[in-house]
Coordinates of C-alpha atoms and ligand atoms in Angstrom, one line a residue:
M1441 CA 0.3 0.4 0.0
K1442 CA 1.4 3.9 -1.2
R1443 CA 2.1 5.7 1.6
V1444 CA 0.4 9.3 2.4
L1445 CA 0.2 11.8 4.8
S1446 CA -1.1 16.1 4.5
G1447 CA -2.5 17.8 7.2
I1448 CA -4.8 21.1 8.2
Q1449 CA -3.6 23.5 9.6
P1450 CA -5.8 24.4 13.3
S1451 CA -5.5 28.2 12.6
G1452 CA -9.8 29.0 12.4
Q1453 CA -12.6 27.1 11.6
L1454 CA -12.0 25.5 9.0
T1455 CA -13.6 26.0 6.1
L1456 CA -15.7 24.5 3.5
G1457 CA -13.4 24.6 1.2
N1458 CA -11.1 22.6 3.7
Y1459 CA -13.8 19.9 2.6
I1460 CA -14.1 20.0 0.2
G1461 CA -10.4 20.6 -1.3
A1462 CA -9.0 18.0 1.0
M1463 CA -11.2 15.3 3.9
Q1464 CA -13.3 15.1 1.5
N1465 CA -10.0 13.3 -0.9
F1466 CA -9.0 12.5 2.9
V1467 CA -11.4 10.0 3.5
K1468 CA -11.5 8.4 -0.7
L1469 CA -7.4 7.7 -0.3
Q1470 CA -7.8 6.0 2.9
E1471 CA -9.7 3.7 1.3
T1472 CA -7.0 2.5 -0.8
H1473 CA -3.7 3.4 0.7
Q1474 CA -1.7 3.5 4.4
C1475 CA -2.9 7.3 5.4
F1476 CA -2.2 9.6 8.1
F1477 CA -3.9 12.9 8.9
M1478 CA -3.0 14.9 12.0
I1479 CA -3.3 18.6 12.5
V1480 CA -0.4 20.3 12.4
D1481 CA -0.6 22.1 15.0
L1482 CA 3.2 23.7 14.9
H1483 CA 2.6 25.1 11.6
A1484 CA -0.7 26.8 13.2
I1485 CA 1.9 28.7 15.1
T1486 CA 4.1 30.6 12.8
L1487 CA 1.6 33.3 13.2
P1488 CA 0.5 34.0 17.1
Q1489 CA -2.5 31.9 18.1
E1490 CA -4.3 32.5 20.8
P1491 CA -4.4 30.2 22.9
A1492 CA -7.2 29.0 24.8
A1493 CA -9.2 29.2 20.2
L1494 CA -5.5 27.0 20.1
R1495 CA -7.2 24.5 21.7
E1496 CA -10.3 24.5 20.4
Q1497 CA -9.5 24.9 16.9
S1498 CA -7.0 21.7 17.4
E1499 CA -9.5 20.0 18.3
A1500 CA -12.2 20.8 16.7
V1501 CA -10.2 19.5 13.5
A1502 CA -9.7 16.1 15.2
A1503 CA -13.6 16.3 15.5
L1504 CA -14.1 17.2 12.1
F1505 CA -11.8 14.8 10.2
L1506 CA -13.8 11.9 12.2
A1507 CA -17.1 13.8 11.9
A1508 CA -16.3 14.1 8.1
G1509 CA -15.6 9.7 7.6
I1510 CA -11.6 9.3 8.6
D1511 CA -11.7 5.9 10.1
P1512 CA -9.3 5.6 13.1
A1513 CA -9.1 2.3 12.4
Q1514 CA -8.1 2.9 8.7
A1515 CA -5.2 5.7 9.6
S1516 CA -3.0 7.1 11.9
V1517 CA -5.0 10.7 13.3
F1518 CA -3.2 12.9 15.7
M1519 CA -1.9 16.3 16.8
Q1520 CA 1.4 16.9 15.1
S1521 CA 2.9 17.9 18.9
H1522 CA 2.4 14.7 19.9
V1523 CA 4.6 13.7 17.2
P1524 CA 8.1 15.3 19.0
E1525 CA 10.3 13.6 15.9
H1526 CA 8.6 16.2 13.9
A1527 CA 10.0 19.0 15.3
E1528 CA 13.3 16.8 15.0
L1529 CA 13.7 16.3 11.8
G1530 CA 12.3 20.1 11.3
W1531 CA 15.3 21.1 12.2
I1532 CA 17.2 18.8 10.7
M1533 CA 15.3 19.7 7.5
T1534 CA 16.1 23.8 7.9
T1535 CA 19.8 23.0 8.7
A1536 CA 20.0 21.3 5.6
S1537 CA 18.1 24.3 3.8
Y1538 CA 19.7 27.3 1.9
M1539 CA 18.8 30.7 2.9
G1540 CA 17.8 31.3 -0.7
E1541 CA 15.6 28.6 -2.1
L1542 CA 14.0 29.9 2.1
E1543 CA 13.2 33.3 0.0
R1544 CA 11.7 32.1 -3.2
M1545 CA 8.5 30.3 -1.9
T1546 CA 5.8 32.0 -2.9
Q1547 CA 3.9 31.6 -0.1
Y1548 CA 6.0 33.1 2.2
K1549 CA 6.6 35.5 0.4
D1550 CA 3.3 36.6 0.3
K1551 CA 2.1 35.8 4.2
S1552 CA 5.4 38.3 4.5
A1553 CA 4.2 41.6 2.6
G1554 CA 3.7 44.1 4.7
K1555 CA 5.2 43.0 7.8
E1556 CA 7.1 45.3 8.9
S1557 CA 9.0 42.2 11.6
I1558 CA 8.9 38.8 9.6
P1559 CA 8.0 35.1 12.3
A1560 CA 11.5 33.5 11.9
G1561 CA 8.9 30.2 11.7
L1562 CA 7.4 32.0 8.6
F1563 CA 10.4 31.3 6.6
V1564 CA 11.2 27.7 8.1
Y1565 CA 8.3 26.2 7.8
P1566 CA 9.3 24.2 3.8
T1567 CA 11.6 23.0 6.2
L1568 CA 9.0 21.2 9.1
M1569 CA 6.3 20.5 6.1
A1570 CA 9.6 18.8 4.3
A1571 CA 9.8 16.8 7.6
D1572 CA 6.9 16.0 7.9
I1573 CA 6.5 13.9 4.8
L1574 CA 9.4 12.8 5.2
I1575 CA 9.8 11.0 8.0
Y1576 CA 7.0 9.0 7.0
N1577 CA 8.4 8.3 3.8
A1578 CA 5.2 9.5 2.0
D1579 CA 4.7 8.3 -1.3
L1580 CA 1.5 11.1 -2.8
V1581 CA 1.0 14.0 -0.3
P1582 CA -1.7 16.1 -1.3
V1583 CA -1.4 19.1 -2.1
G1584 CA -3.8 22.1 -3.9
D1585 CA -1.7 24.8 -6.3
D1586 CA -0.9 27.0 -3.7
Q1587 CA 1.3 23.9 -2.3
K1588 CA 3.6 22.6 -5.2
Q1589 CA 6.2 25.1 -4.4
H1590 CA 7.2 22.8 -1.1
L1591 CA 6.0 20.2 -2.7
E1592 CA 9.0 20.5 -4.6
L1593 CA 11.8 21.5 -2.7
T1594 CA 10.7 18.5 -0.8
R1595 CA 11.7 16.4 -3.5
D1596 CA 15.1 17.9 -3.0
L1597 CA 15.6 18.4 -0.3
A1598 CA 15.3 14.3 0.3
Q1599 CA 16.9 14.1 -2.8
R1600 CA 20.1 15.9 -1.1
M1601 CA 20.4 14.0 1.9
N1602 CA 20.2 10.7 -0.1
Q1603 CA 23.0 12.5 -2.4
R1604 CA 25.3 13.6 0.7
Y1605 CA 24.3 11.3 3.4
D1606 CA 23.5 8.0 1.9
T1607 CA 20.0 8.7 3.1
E1608 CA 17.0 6.8 2.2
L1609 CA 13.8 8.6 1.8
Q1610 CA 11.1 8.2 -0.4
V1611 CA 10.6 11.6 -2.9
P1612 CA 7.4 12.0 -2.8
D1613 CA 4.8 12.8 -5.3
P1614 CA 1.6 15.1 -5.4
Y1615 CA -1.8 13.8 -6.3
I1616 CA -3.8 15.6 -7.8
P1617 CA -7.3 14.8 -6.7
Q1618 CA -9.8 14.3 -9.0
T1619 CA -12.2 15.9 -7.1
G1620 CA -9.7 19.2 -6.4
A1621 CA -11.7 22.1 -7.3
R1622 CA -10.5 25.8 -5.6
I1623 CA -13.3 26.7 -3.5
M1624 CA -12.9 31.3 -3.6
S1625 CA -13.4 33.1 -1.2
L1626 CA -17.2 34.3 -1.7
D1627 CA -17.3 37.9 -1.0
D1628 CA -14.2 37.8 -3.6
A1629 CA -13.6 35.1 -6.0
S1630 CA -9.3 35.9 -7.3
K1631 CA -8.9 34.8 -3.5
K1632 CA -9.2 31.9 -1.7
M1633 CA -11.1 30.6 1.3
S1634 CA -9.9 30.6 4.3
K1635 CA -10.0 30.4 7.7
S1636 CA -7.7 32.9 8.2
N1637 CA -10.0 35.2 7.0
P1638 CA -10.2 38.0 8.7
N1639 CA -13.9 38.9 7.5
P1640 CA -16.0 35.5 8.4
A1641 CA -18.2 37.1 5.9
S1642 CA -15.8 34.7 3.3
Y1643 CA -16.2 32.0 4.6
I1644 CA -19.0 29.1 5.4
A1645 CA -17.1 27.4 8.7
L1646 CA -18.3 23.6 8.7
L1647 CA -19.6 24.1 11.5
D1648 CA -21.8 27.1 11.1
E1649 CA -25.7 27.7 11.5
P1650 CA -27.8 26.7 8.8
D1651 CA -29.1 30.6 9.1
V1652 CA -25.7 31.7 8.8
I1653 CA -25.0 29.9 5.9
R1654 CA -28.3 31.4 4.8
K1655 CA -27.2 35.4 4.5
K1656 CA -23.6 34.3 4.7
I1657 CA -24.9 32.8 0.7
S1658 CA -27.5 35.1 0.7
R1659 CA -25.5 38.5 0.5
A1660 CA -22.0 36.9 -1.4
T1661 CA -20.9 38.9 -4.1
T1662 CA -21.7 38.1 -8.1
D1663 CA -21.2 39.1 -10.4
S1664 CA -23.1 42.0 -12.6
G1665 CA -26.1 40.2 -14.6
R1666 CA -27.8 37.9 -13.4
E1667 CA -27.6 35.0 -15.3
V1668 CA -26.1 31.8 -14.2
R1669 CA -23.6 30.7 -16.0
Y1670 CA -20.7 28.8 -15.9
D1671 CA -17.5 30.6 -17.2
P1672 CA -14.9 31.8 -14.8
S1673 CA -12.8 33.7 -16.1
E1674 CA -16.2 35.7 -17.3
K1675 CA -17.7 35.2 -14.4
P1676 CA -15.5 34.0 -11.7
E1677 CA -17.8 34.9 -9.0
I1678 CA -21.1 32.8 -10.3
S1679 CA -18.6 30.4 -10.8
N1680 CA -17.7 29.4 -8.1
L1681 CA -21.5 29.2 -5.8
M1682 CA -22.3 27.4 -9.6
A1683 CA -18.6 25.0 -8.2
I1684 CA -19.8 24.5 -4.8
Y1685 CA -23.4 23.9 -5.9
A1686 CA -22.6 21.5 -7.9
H1687 CA -20.2 20.0 -5.3
C1688 CA -22.9 19.9 -2.5
A1689 CA -25.2 18.5 -4.3
N1690 CA -23.4 16.1 -5.8
M1691 CA -24.0 17.0 -9.4
Q1692 CA -22.3 18.4 -12.5
V1693 CA -21.3 22.1 -12.7
S1694 CA -23.3 21.6 -17.1
D1695 CA -26.4 20.2 -15.0
V1696 CA -26.9 23.1 -12.0
E1697 CA -26.0 25.4 -15.0
R1698 CA -29.2 23.6 -16.7
A1699 CA -31.4 24.0 -13.7
Y1700 CA -31.2 27.5 -13.9
E1701 CA -31.6 28.3 -16.8
G1702 CA -33.7 31.5 -17.7
Q1703 CA -33.2 31.6 -13.5
G1704 CA -32.3 34.9 -12.2
Y1705 CA -29.2 34.9 -9.2
G1706 CA -31.9 35.5 -6.1
A1707 CA -33.6 31.5 -6.9
F1708 CA -29.9 30.2 -7.4
K1709 CA -28.9 31.4 -4.6
K1710 CA -31.7 30.4 -2.3
D1711 CA -31.7 26.9 -4.0
L1712 CA -27.2 26.9 -2.8
A1713 CA -27.7 27.8 0.8
E1714 CA -30.4 25.1 1.3
R1715 CA -28.1 22.2 -0.8
V1716 CA -24.7 23.8 1.7
V1717 CA -27.0 23.3 4.8
E1718 CA -28.1 19.7 3.8
A1719 CA -25.1 18.3 2.8
L1720 CA -22.9 20.4 5.7
E1721 CA -26.3 19.3 8.0
P1722 CA -24.9 15.4 8.9
L1723 CA -22.1 16.9 9.1
Q1724 CA -22.2 19.0 12.3
A1725 CA -24.6 16.6 13.7
R1726 CA -21.5 13.5 13.6
Y1727 CA -19.7 16.4 15.6
H1728 CA -21.7 17.2 18.2
D1729 CA -21.4 13.6 18.5
I1730 CA -17.7 13.0 19.0
R1731 CA -17.2 15.7 20.8
Q1732 CA -20.0 14.7 23.8
S1733 CA -18.1 11.4 22.8
G1734 CA -15.5 12.2 24.4
E1735 CA -13.4 9.6 22.9
L1736 CA -11.5 12.8 21.2
H1737 CA -8.9 11.8 23.2
G1738 CA -8.7 8.0 22.7
I1739 CA -8.2 8.2 19.4
L1740 CA -6.0 10.9 18.8
R1741 CA -3.6 8.6 21.7
K1742 CA -3.2 5.1 19.4
G1743 CA -3.0 7.8 15.9
A1744 CA -0.1 9.0 17.9
A1745 CA 1.9 5.9 18.7
E1746 CA 1.1 4.3 15.5
A1747 CA 2.9 7.9 13.9
R1748 CA 5.5 7.4 16.5
E1749 CA 6.8 4.2 15.9
V1750 CA 6.7 4.8 11.8
A1751 CA 8.5 8.1 12.5
S1752 CA 11.3 7.0 15.1
T1753 CA 12.6 4.8 13.6
T1754 CA 13.2 7.1 10.2
L1755 CA 14.3 9.8 12.5
R1756 CA 16.5 6.8 13.7
H1757 CA 17.8 5.9 9.9
I1758 CA 18.2 9.6 9.4
K1759 CA 20.6 10.4 12.6
D1760 CA 22.9 7.6 12.4
K1761 CA 23.7 8.0 8.4
M1762 CA 24.2 11.7 9.6
G1763 CA 26.8 10.5 12.4
F1764 CA 24.5 10.8 15.4
V1765 CA 25.6 9.2 18.1
L1766 CA 22.7 7.8 19.5
P1767 CA 21.1 6.0 22.7
Q1768 CA 22.2 2.5 22.9
Ligands
AQP3260 N1 -10.1 26.9 -0.4 C1 -10.6 25.7 -0.8 N2 -10.2 25.0 -1.9 C2 -9.6 24.2 -2.4 N3 -9.2 23.7 -0.8 C3 -8.6 24.0 0.1 N4 -7.5 24.3 1.0 C4 -8.0 24.8 1.5 N5 -8.8 26.5 1.6 C5 -9.2 25.6 0.2 C6 -6.3 23.2 1.5 O1 -7.3 21.5 3.0 C7 -6.0 22.6 3.1 C8 -5.7 22.9 3.9 O2 -4.6 23.8 4.3 P1 -3.9 24.8 5.8 O3 -5.1 24.5 6.4 O4 -2.2 23.9 5.2 O5 -3.6 26.1 5.5 P2 -4.4 26.5 3.4 O6 -4.7 26.1 2.8 O7 -3.6 28.3 3.6 O8 -6.1 26.7 3.9 P3 -6.5 27.8 4.9 O9 -8.0 27.5 5.4 O10 -6.3 29.1 3.2 O11 -5.7 28.7 5.7 P4 -5.0 29.2 6.2 O12 -6.5 30.7 5.7 O13 -4.6 29.3 7.5 O14 -3.7 29.9 5.7 C9 -5.2 22.0 2.4 O15 -5.0 20.7 1.0 C10 -5.8 22.9 1.2 O16 -5.0 23.3 -0.2

């Protein structure tokens, strides 16, 4: 079985974008791959997090993984910080990287733009991400467009380590999901829907109440005109809403277009809100059951133990090849 590694940052409330772009694919992948899915809390602190919010969001992401259908009997689900080998290999990967290659990362450039003082963690974020992947010798990493450059760096670092130290690190491939739609922001379809966007009206949180979802969709930006037509370059706003509709109703966008021929934005948005509410209701019910069951921490403990077994073996192999004195 090929190995898959992926994670989501507890840096805000998970959105419909995270669900469609990542979690739904995780659920499919666990059927055919050995999967490690983590809540990447060490990555989340590259930007300041309020302690109580970080704790709550981390537990919420874990519960949402399970509510979405990730099965702890099939996949290992864990907190990144419960597997300290990530941080240790992260440091080793930092020492194997060059300033120039980290400075070229577009996510670093975007996230540091306009900041008076740039957190160092933002700069070395890709070296920790490389460690996350290489420590499991992952074959495949589900990545969105924005993470492709980081995966390229991970591949370079794996090859560099293998050449320099004769390690046997797996060089990972990107996994481009078939249903890899990029869900865009409700207030601006040129930006992706993001959980850390300061404007909550720009995203649908997976735990938003039905009336909040209805309100956000009714206020979502639309293009000029009134035709419900899928054309991402000419009509980016309505095309984004149509993609959300298609995902939530399990339809093709062409069918959505046909269903709303001759109808205006108003009728379409009203129905879209109901499709989103219907899609999220069962997920939300399962989420609340999981939070109340008290089982979450036991599942995370089991996932971390499974992950550490693999991670500690890889780290030992790397340190041995690099010349560290291993504890006897
Ligand atoms: N809008 C999106 N459409 C499709 N997929 C998305 N993902 C995120 N937003 C969308 C996918 O979800 C996973 C989560 O990645 P992350 O938490 O490490 O950070 P991110 O990609 O930067 O996601 P956010 O929500 O935008 O977080 P913040 O605001 O904290 O930076 C990834 O697989 C991503 O592709």
